[in-house]
Short mmCIF file of C-alpha atoms in Angstrom, two decimals:
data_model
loop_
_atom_site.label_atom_id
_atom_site.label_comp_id
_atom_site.label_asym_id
_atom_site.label_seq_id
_atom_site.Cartn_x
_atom_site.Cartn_y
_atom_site.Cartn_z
CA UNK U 8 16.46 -11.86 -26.14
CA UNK U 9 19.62 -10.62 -24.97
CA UNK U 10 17.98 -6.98 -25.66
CA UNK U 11 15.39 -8.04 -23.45
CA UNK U 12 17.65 -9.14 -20.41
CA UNK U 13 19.89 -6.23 -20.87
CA UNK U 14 17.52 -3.79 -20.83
CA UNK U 15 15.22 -5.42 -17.99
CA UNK U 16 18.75 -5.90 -15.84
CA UNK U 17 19.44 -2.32 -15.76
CA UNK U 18 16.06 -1.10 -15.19
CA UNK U 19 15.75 -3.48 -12.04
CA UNK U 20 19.31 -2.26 -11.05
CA UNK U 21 18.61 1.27 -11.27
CA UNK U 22 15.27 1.03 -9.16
CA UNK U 23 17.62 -1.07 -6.72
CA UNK U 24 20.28 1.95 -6.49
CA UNK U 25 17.75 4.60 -6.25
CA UNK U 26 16.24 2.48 -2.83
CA UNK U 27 20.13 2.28 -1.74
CA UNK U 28 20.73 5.96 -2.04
CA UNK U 29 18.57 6.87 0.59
CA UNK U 30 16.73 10.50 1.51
CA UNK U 31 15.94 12.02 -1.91
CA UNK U 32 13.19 13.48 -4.21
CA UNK U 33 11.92 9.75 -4.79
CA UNK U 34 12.70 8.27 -1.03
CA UNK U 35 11.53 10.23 1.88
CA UNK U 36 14.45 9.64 4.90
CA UNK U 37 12.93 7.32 7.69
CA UNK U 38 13.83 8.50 10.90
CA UNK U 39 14.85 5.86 13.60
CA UNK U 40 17.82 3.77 14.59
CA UNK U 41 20.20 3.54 11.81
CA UNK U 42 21.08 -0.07 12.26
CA UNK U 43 17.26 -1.09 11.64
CA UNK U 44 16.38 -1.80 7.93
CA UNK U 45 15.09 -0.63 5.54
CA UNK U 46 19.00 0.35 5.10
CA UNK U 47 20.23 2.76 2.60
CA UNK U 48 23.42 5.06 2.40
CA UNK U 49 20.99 8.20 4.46
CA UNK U 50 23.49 10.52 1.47
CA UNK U 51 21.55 13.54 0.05
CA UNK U 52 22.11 13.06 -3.81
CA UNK U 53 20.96 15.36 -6.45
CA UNK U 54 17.03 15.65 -6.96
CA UNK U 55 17.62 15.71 -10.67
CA UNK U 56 20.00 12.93 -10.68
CA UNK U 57 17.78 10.44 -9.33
CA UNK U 58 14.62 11.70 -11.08
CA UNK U 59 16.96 10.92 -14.17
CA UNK U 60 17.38 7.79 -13.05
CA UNK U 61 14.15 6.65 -12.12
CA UNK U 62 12.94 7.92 -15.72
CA UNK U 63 15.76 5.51 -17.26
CA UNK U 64 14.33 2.91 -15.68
CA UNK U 65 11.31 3.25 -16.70
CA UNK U 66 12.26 3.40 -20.23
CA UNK U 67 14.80 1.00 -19.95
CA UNK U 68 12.06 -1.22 -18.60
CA UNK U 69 9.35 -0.77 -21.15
CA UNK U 70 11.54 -1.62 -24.15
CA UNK U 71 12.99 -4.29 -21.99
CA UNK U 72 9.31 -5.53 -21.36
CA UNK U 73 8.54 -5.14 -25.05
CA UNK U 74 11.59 -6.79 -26.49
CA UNK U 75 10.83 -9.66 -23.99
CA UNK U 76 7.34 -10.36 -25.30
CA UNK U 77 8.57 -10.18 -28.89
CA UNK U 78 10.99 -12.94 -28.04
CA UNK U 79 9.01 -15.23 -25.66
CA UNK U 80 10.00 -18.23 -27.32
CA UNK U 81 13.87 -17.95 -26.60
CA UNK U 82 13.68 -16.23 -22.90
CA UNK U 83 15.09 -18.47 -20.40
CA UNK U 84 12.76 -20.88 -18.39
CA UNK U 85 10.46 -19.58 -15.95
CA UNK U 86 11.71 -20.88 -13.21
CA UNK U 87 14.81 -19.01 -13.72
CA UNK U 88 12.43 -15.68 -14.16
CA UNK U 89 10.49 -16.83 -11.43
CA UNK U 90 13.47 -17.01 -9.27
CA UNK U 91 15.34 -14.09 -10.29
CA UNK U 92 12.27 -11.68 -9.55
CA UNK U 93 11.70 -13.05 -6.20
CA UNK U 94 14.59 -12.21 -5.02
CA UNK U 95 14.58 -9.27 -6.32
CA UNK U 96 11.33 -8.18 -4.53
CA UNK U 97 12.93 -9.64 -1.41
CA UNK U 98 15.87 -7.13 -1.99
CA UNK U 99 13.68 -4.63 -2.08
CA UNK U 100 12.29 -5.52 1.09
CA UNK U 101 15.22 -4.58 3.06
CA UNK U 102 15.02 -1.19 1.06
CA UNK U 103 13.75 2.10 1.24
CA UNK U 104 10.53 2.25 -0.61
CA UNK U 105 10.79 4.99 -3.69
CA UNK U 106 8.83 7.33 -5.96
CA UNK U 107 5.86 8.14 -3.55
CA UNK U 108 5.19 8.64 0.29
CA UNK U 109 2.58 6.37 0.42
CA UNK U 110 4.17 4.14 2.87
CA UNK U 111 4.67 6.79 5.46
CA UNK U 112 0.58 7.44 5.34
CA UNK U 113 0.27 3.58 6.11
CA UNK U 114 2.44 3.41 8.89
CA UNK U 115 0.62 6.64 10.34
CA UNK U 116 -2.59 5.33 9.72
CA UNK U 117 -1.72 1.74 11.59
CA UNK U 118 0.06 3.80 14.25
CA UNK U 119 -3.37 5.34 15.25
CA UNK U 120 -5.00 2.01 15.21
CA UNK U 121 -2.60 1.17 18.17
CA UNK U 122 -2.78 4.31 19.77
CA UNK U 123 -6.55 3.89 19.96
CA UNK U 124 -8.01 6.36 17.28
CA UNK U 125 -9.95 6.07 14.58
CA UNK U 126 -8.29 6.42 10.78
CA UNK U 127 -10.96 7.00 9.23
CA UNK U 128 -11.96 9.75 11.42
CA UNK U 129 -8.41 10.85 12.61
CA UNK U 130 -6.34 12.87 10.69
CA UNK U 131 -2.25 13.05 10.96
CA UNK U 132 -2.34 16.56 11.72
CA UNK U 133 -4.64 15.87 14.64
CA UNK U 134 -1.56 14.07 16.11
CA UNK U 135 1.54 16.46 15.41
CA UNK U 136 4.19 15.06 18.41
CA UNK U 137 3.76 11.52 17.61
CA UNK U 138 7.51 10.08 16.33
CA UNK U 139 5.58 7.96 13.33
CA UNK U 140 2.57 10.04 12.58
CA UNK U 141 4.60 13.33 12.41
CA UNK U 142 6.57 12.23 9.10
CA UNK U 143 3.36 12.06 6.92
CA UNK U 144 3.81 14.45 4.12
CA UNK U 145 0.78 15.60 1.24
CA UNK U 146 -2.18 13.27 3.65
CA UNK U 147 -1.16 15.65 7.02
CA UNK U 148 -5.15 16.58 6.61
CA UNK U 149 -7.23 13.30 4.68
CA UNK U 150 -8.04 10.30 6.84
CA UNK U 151 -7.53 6.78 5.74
CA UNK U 152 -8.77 6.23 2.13
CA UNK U 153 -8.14 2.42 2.94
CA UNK U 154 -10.06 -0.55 3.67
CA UNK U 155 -10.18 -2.91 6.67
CA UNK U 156 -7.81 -5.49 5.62
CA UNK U 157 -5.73 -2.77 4.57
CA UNK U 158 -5.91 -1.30 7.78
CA UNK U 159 -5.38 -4.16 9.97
CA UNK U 160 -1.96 -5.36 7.76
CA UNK U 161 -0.71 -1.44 8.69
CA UNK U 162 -1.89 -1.82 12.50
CA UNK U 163 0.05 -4.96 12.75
CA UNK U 164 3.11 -3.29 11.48
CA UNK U 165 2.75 -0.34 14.00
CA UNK U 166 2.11 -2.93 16.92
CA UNK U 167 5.49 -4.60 15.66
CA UNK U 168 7.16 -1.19 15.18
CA UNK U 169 5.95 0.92 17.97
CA UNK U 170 7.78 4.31 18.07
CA UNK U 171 10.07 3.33 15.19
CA UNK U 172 8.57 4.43 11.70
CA UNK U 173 11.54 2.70 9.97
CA UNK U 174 10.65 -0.68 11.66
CA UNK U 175 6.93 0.36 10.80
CA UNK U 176 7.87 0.12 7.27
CA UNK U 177 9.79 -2.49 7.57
CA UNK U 178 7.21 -5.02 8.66
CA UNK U 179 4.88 -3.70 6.28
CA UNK U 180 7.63 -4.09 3.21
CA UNK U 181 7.48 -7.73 4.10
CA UNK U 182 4.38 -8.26 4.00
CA UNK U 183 4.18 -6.19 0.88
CA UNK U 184 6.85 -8.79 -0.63
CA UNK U 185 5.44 -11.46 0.61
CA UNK U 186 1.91 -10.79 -1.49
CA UNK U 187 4.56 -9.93 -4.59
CA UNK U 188 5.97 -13.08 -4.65
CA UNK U 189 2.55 -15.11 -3.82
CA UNK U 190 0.95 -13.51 -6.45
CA UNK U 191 4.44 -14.61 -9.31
CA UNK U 192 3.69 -18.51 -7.53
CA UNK U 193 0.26 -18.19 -8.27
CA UNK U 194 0.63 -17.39 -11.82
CA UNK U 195 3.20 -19.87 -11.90
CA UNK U 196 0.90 -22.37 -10.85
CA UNK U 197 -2.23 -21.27 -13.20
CA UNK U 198 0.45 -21.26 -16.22
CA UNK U 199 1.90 -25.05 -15.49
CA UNK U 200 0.55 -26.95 -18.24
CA UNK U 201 2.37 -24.32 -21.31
CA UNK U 202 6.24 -23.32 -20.80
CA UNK U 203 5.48 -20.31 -23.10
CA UNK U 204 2.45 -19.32 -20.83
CA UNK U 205 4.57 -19.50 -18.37
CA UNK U 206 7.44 -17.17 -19.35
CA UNK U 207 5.08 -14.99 -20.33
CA UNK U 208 3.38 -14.58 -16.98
CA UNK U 209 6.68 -14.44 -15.59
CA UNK U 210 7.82 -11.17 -17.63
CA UNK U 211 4.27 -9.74 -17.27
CA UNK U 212 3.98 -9.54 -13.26
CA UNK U 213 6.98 -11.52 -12.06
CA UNK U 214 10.37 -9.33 -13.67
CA UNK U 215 8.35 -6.90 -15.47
CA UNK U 216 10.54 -3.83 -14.46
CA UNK U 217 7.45 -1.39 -14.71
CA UNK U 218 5.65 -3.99 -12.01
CA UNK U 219 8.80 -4.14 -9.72
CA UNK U 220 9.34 -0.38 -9.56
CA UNK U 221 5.80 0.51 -8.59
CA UNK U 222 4.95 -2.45 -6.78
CA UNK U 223 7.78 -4.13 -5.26
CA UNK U 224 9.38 -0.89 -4.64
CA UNK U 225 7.07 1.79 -3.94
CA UNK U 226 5.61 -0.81 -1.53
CA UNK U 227 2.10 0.31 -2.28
CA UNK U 228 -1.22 -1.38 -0.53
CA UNK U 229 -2.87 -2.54 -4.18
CA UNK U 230 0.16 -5.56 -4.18
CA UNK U 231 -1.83 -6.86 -0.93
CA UNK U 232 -5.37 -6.60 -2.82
CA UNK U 233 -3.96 -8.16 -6.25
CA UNK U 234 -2.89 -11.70 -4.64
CA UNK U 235 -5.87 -11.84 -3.09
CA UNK U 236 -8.14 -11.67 -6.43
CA UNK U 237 -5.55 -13.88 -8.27
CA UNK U 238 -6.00 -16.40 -5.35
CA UNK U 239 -9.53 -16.45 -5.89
CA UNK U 240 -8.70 -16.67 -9.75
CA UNK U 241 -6.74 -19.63 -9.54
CA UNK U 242 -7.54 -21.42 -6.40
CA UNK U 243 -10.42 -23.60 -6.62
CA UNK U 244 -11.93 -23.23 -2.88
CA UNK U 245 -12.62 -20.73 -1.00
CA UNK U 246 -13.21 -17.87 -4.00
CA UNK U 247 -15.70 -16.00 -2.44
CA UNK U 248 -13.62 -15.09 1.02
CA UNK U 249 -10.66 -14.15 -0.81
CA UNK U 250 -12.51 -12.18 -3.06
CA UNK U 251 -13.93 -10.23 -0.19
CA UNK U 252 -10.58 -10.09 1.57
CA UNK U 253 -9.40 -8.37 -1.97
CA UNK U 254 -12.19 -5.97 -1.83
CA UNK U 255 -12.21 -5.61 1.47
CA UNK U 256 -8.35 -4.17 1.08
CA UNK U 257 -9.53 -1.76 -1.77
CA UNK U 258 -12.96 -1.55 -3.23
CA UNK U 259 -12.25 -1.29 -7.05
CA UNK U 260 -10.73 -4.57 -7.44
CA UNK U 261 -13.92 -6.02 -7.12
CA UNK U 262 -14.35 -5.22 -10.90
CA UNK U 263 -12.51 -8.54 -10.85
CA UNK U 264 -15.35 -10.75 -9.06
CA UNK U 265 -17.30 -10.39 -12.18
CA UNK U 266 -14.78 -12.87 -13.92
CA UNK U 267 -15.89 -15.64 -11.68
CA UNK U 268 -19.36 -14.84 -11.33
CA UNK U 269 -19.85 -15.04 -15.01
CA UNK U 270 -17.56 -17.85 -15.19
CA UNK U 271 -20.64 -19.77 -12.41
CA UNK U 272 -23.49 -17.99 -14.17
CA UNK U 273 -25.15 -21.59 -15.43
CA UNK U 274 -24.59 -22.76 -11.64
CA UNK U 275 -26.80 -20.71 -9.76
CA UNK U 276 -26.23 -22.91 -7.16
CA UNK U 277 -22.31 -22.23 -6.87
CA UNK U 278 -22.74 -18.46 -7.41
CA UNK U 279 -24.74 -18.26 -4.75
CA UNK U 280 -22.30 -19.46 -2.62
CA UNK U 281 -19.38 -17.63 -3.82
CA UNK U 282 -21.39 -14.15 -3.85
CA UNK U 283 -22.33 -14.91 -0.45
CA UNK U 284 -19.56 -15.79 1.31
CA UNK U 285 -17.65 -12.50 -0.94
CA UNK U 286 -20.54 -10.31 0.64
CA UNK U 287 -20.23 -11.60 3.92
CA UNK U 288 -16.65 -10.95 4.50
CA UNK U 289 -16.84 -7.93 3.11
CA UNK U 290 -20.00 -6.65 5.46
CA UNK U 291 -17.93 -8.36 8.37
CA UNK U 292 -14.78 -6.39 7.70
CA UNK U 293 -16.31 -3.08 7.25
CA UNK U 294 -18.69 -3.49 10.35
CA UNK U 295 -15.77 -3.82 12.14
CA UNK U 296 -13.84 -1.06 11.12
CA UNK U 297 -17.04 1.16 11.79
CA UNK U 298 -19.09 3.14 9.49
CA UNK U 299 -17.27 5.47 9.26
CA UNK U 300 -14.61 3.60 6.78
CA UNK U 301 -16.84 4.00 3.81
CA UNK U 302 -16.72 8.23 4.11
CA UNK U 303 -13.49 8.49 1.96
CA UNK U 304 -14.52 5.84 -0.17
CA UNK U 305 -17.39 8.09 -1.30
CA UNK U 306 -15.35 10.91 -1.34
CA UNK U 307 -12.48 9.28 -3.16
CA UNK U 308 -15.17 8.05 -6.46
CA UNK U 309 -15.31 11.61 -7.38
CA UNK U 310 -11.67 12.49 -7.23
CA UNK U 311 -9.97 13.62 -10.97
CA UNK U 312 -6.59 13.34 -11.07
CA UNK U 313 -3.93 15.47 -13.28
CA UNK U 314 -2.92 12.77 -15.36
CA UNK U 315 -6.41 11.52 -16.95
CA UNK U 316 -7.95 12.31 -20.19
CA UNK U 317 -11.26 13.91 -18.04
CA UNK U 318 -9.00 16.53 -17.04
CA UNK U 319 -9.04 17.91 -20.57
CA UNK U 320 -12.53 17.38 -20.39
CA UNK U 321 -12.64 19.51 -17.79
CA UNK U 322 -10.49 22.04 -18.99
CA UNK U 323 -13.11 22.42 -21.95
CA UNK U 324 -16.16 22.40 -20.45
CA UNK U 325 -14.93 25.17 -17.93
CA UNK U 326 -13.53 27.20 -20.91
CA UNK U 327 -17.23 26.80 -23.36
CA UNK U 328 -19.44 26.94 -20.13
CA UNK U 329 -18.04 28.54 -17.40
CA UNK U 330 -16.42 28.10 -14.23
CA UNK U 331 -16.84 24.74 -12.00
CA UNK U 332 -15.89 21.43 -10.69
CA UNK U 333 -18.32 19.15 -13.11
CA UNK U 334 -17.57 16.25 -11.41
CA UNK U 335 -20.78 14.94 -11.65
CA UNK U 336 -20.99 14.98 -15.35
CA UNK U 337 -17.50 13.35 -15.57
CA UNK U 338 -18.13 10.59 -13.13
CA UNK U 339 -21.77 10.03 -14.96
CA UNK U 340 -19.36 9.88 -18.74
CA UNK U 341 -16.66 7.49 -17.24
CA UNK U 342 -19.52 4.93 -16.57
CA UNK U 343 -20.66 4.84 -19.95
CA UNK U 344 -16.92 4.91 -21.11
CA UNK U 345 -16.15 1.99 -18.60
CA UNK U 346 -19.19 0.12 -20.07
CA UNK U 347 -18.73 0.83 -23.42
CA UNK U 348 -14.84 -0.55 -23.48
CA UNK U 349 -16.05 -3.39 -20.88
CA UNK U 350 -18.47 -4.78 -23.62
CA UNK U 351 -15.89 -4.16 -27.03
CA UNK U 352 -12.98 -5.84 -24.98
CA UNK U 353 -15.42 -8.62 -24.00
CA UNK U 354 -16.59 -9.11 -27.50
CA UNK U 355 -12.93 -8.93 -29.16
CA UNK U 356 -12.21 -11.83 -26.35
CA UNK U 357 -14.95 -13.81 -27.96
CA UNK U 358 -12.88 -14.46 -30.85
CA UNK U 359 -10.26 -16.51 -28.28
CA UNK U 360 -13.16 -19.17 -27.39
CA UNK U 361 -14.98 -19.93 -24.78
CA UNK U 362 -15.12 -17.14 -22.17
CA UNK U 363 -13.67 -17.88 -18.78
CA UNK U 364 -12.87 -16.01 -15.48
CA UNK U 365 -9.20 -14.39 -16.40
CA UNK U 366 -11.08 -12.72 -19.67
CA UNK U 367 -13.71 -11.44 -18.21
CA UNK U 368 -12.08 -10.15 -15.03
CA UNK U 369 -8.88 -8.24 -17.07
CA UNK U 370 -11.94 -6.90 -19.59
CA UNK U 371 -13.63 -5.19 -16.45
CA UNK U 372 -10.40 -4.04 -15.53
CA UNK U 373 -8.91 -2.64 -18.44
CA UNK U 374 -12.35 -0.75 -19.09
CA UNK U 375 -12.13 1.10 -15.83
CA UNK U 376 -8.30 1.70 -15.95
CA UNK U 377 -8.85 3.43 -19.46
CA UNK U 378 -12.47 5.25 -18.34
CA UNK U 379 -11.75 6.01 -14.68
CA UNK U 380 -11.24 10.16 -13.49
CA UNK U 381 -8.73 8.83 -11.19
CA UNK U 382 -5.61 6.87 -11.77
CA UNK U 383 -2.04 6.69 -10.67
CA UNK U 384 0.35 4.38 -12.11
CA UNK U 385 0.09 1.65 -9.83
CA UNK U 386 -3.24 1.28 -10.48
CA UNK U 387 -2.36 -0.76 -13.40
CA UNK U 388 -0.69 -3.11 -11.43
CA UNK U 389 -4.05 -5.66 -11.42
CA UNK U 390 -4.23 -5.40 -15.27
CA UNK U 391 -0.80 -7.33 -15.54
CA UNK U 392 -1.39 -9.72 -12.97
CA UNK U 393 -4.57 -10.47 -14.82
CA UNK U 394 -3.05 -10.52 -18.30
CA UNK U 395 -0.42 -12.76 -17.12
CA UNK U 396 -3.09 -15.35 -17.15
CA UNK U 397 -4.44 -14.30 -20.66
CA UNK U 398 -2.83 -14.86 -24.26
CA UNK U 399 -3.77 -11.30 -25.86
CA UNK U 400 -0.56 -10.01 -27.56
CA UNK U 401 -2.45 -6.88 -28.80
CA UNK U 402 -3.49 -5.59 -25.30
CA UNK U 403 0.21 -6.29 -24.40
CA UNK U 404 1.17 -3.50 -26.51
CA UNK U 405 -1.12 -1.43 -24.94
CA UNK U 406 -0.64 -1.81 -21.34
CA UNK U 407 2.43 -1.34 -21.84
CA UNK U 408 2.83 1.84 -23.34
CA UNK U 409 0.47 3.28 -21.19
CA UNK U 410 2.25 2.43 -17.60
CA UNK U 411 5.46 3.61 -19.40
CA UNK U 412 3.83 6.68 -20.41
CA UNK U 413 1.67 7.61 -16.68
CA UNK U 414 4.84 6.32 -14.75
CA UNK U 415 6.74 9.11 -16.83
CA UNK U 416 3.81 11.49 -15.62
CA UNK U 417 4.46 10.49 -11.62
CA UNK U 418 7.75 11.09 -12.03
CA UNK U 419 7.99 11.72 -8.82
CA UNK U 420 4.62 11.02 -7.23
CA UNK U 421 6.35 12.65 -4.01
CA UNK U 422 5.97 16.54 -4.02
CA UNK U 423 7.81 17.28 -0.83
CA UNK U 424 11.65 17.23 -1.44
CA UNK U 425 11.80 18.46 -4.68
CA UNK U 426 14.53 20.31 -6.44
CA UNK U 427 13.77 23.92 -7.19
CA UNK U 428 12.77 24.69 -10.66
CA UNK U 429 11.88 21.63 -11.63
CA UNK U 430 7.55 22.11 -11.55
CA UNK U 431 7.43 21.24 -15.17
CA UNK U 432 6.90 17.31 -14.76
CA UNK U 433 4.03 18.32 -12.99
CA UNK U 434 2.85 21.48 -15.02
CA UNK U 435 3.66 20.15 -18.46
CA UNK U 436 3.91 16.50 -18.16
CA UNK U 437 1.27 15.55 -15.71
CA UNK U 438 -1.09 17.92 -16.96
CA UNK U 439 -0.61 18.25 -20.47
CA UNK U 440 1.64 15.59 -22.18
CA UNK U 441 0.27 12.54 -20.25
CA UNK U 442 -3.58 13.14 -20.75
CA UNK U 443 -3.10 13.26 -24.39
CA UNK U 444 -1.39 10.51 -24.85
CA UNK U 445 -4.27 8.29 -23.05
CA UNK U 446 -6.59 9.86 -24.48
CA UNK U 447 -5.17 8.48 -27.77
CA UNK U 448 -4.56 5.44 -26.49
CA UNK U 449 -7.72 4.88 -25.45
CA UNK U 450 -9.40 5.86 -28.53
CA UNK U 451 -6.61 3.06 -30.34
CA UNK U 452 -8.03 0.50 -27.66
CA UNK U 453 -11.43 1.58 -28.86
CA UNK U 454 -10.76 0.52 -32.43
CA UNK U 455 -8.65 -2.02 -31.95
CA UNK U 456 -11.65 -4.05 -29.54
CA UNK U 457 -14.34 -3.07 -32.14
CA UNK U 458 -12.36 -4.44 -35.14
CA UNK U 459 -11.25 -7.21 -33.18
CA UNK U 460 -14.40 -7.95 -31.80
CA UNK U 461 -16.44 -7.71 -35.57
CA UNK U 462 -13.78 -10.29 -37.17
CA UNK U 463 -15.11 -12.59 -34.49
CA UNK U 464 -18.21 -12.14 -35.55
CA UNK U 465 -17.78 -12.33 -39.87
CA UNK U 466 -15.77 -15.47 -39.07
CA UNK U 467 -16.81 -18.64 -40.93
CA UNK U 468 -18.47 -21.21 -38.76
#
């Protein structure tokens, strides 16, 4: 235990002090009024330094995590863990958000919202003298990828912040806390009946270091989309809006509505409802953003990222056939991976009993996580929320590992700002290091779901 705190401390305190130092290689400087949060020293520290850091804490964190989990019996009582990563994420708040620019496309994207433009059409380059819009970084030439909800949260900011991109960011790190700590109450809630449930949905999503430093401190938008599917998890009315408000914030966490649609499958009466009322805010939401919000989602379903296992695949098929893309052909492949893993984990959950929304929903999940050409590490954000609320030590292991292993592989996920000579995070550990390893790791979920699953089935009645 003491492992576990130790270890989970430091990691927490080192993502705190890399928010606190201010303009590096993992926190692009916000430009405003000094006196308006987030606050920060504004010093210039060493790239490599704080890189160094931010890997230590994600070390730190995942052998924190694990020790934790080991030890679940003698951690202190939720509502200490409960309590401590609260305010944590509300510390955070008042921060800089790290390891990505992400937040600086939000506030540009809200910012022409106000100003009367279209994101999804709009692009930041299309707006070069504007004091928020200026400060976007990689996204100067992609429209919003986003959806509605999404959209609306960052155009509330920018109506809050006008000129000010460091008040911009500020409302929307609030808001980004806000649906950080909702989500560790929620889980709270669904976990009230078993102490030991509860701790251990408290060190999954609540002070689960890997969680905090993608989530509560790269402030990214898939925090907003997570409460609402755990919402519609746990709550018992109103499913179906929430889980359109979820999708309607980002369209693959509607893997997730499959939980509760199986869960009403011998009500037809209920599902009815619920898929309705899902559809209809989600048809309602994009109508009003316009058609044109669904062009990057299109777009976006055949991206491949660095860090996947279908880059190798790619790799090979351009070195035995020739030159090209083959995106179709990998996007065709990580269906039938995504279905094959969705129906093993689904089976292996058999052998738990009876079935229910949470198993279902994380099974979905997981699949796609593991089979998708496009990942970044807080992606995996909605598989802990959803494991919180499932007893499966096994995937445990191997959730872990893997966010440990891709968040070593976005180390940073900001390319601007970077030291010189130091390409070979990206180069060799992006590209090379990282796709192996999940490739193995998905082959070891493979077998561990099939053997699983097949001891479920050879069990005596």
């Amino acid at each position: 235990m003491r492992v576990a705190l130790g270890a989970g401390a430091a990691s927490i305190l080192l993502t705190i002090t890399i928010g606190l130092l201010g303009p590096s290689a993992m926190v692009p400087p916000l430009q405003g009024r000094p006196w308006q949060p987030p606050y920060s020293l504004d010093v210039m520290p060493d790239g490599r330094l704080v890189i160094g850091m931010a890997a230590a804490a994600i070390i730190l964190g995942a052998l924190g995590l694990a020790a934790g989990l080991r030890s679940i019996h003698r951690m202190p009582d939720a509502r200490w863990l409960l309590l401590a990563g609260c305010l944590v994420a509300v510390v955070l708040a008042f921060l800089p958000p790290s390891g990505s620019a992400d937040h600086l496309n939000y506030a540009a994207y809200g910012r022409m919202v106000t100003l009367g433009h279209n994101p999804y059409v709009t692009v930041p380059a299309d707006l070069p003298a504007d004091p928020v819009i200026r400060w976007v970084e990689e996204w100067r030439n992609t429209p919003s990828v986003y959806g509605p909800v999404a959209t609306a949260v960052q155009a509330l900011a920018s109506l809050i912040g006008g000129d000010s991109l460091r008040l911009t960011v500020f409302v929307m790190e609030l808001a980004n806390a806000a649906a950080f700590v909702a989500t560790a109450l929620l889980l709270h809630r669904f976990t009230r009946h078993d102490p030991v449930r509860r701790r251990r949905a408290a060190l999954l999503w609540t002070v689960n270091p890997l969680v905090v430093y993608h989530l509560a401190a790269g402030m990214h938008l898939d925090t907003l989309a997570i409460v609402f599917m755990v919402a519609a998890l746990v709550l018992g009315r109103g499913k179906g809006v929430l889980l359109g408000l979820g999708i309607a914030v980002k369209v693959t966490v509607g893997l997730v509505a499959l939980g509760p649609a199986w869960e009403l499958r011998r009500s037809p009466r209920k599902l009815a409802i619920v898929a309705g009322s899902a559809t209809l805010t989600v048809l309602v939401a994009y109508l009003l953003a316009g058609p044109d919000s669904l062009d990057q989602v299109r777009n976006a379903s055949q991206s491949l990222s660095l860090a996947t296992p279908w880059k190798l695949v790619q790799h090979a098929a351009q070195s035995l056939i020739g030159p090209g893309a083959y995106r179709v052909w990998i996007q065709l492949g990580s269906y039938a991976l995504l279905a094959a893993l969705a129906f093993l984990l689904v089976r292996a959950f058999r052998r738990e009993g009876e079935l229910d929304a949470p198993r279902v929903a994380l099974a979905f999940c997981v699949a796609w996580l593991f089979a998708t050409p496009y990942v970044l590490p807080w992606y995996d954000g909605l598989a802990f929320a959803l494991l919180a609320m499932v007893v499966c030590p096994a995937l445990d292991g191997f959730l872990v590992v893997r966010l440990a292993v891709l968040s070593l592989g976005y180390l940073p996920a900001r390319q601007m700002g970077q030291p010189e000579g130091l390409d070979w995070p990206v180069t060799v550990v992006r590209s090379q290091v990282v796709p192996w390893c999940l490739l193995a790791l998905t082959i070891g979920l493979a077998w561990w779901a099939w053997r699983a699953g097949a001891r479920a089935r050879t069990r005596p009645a």
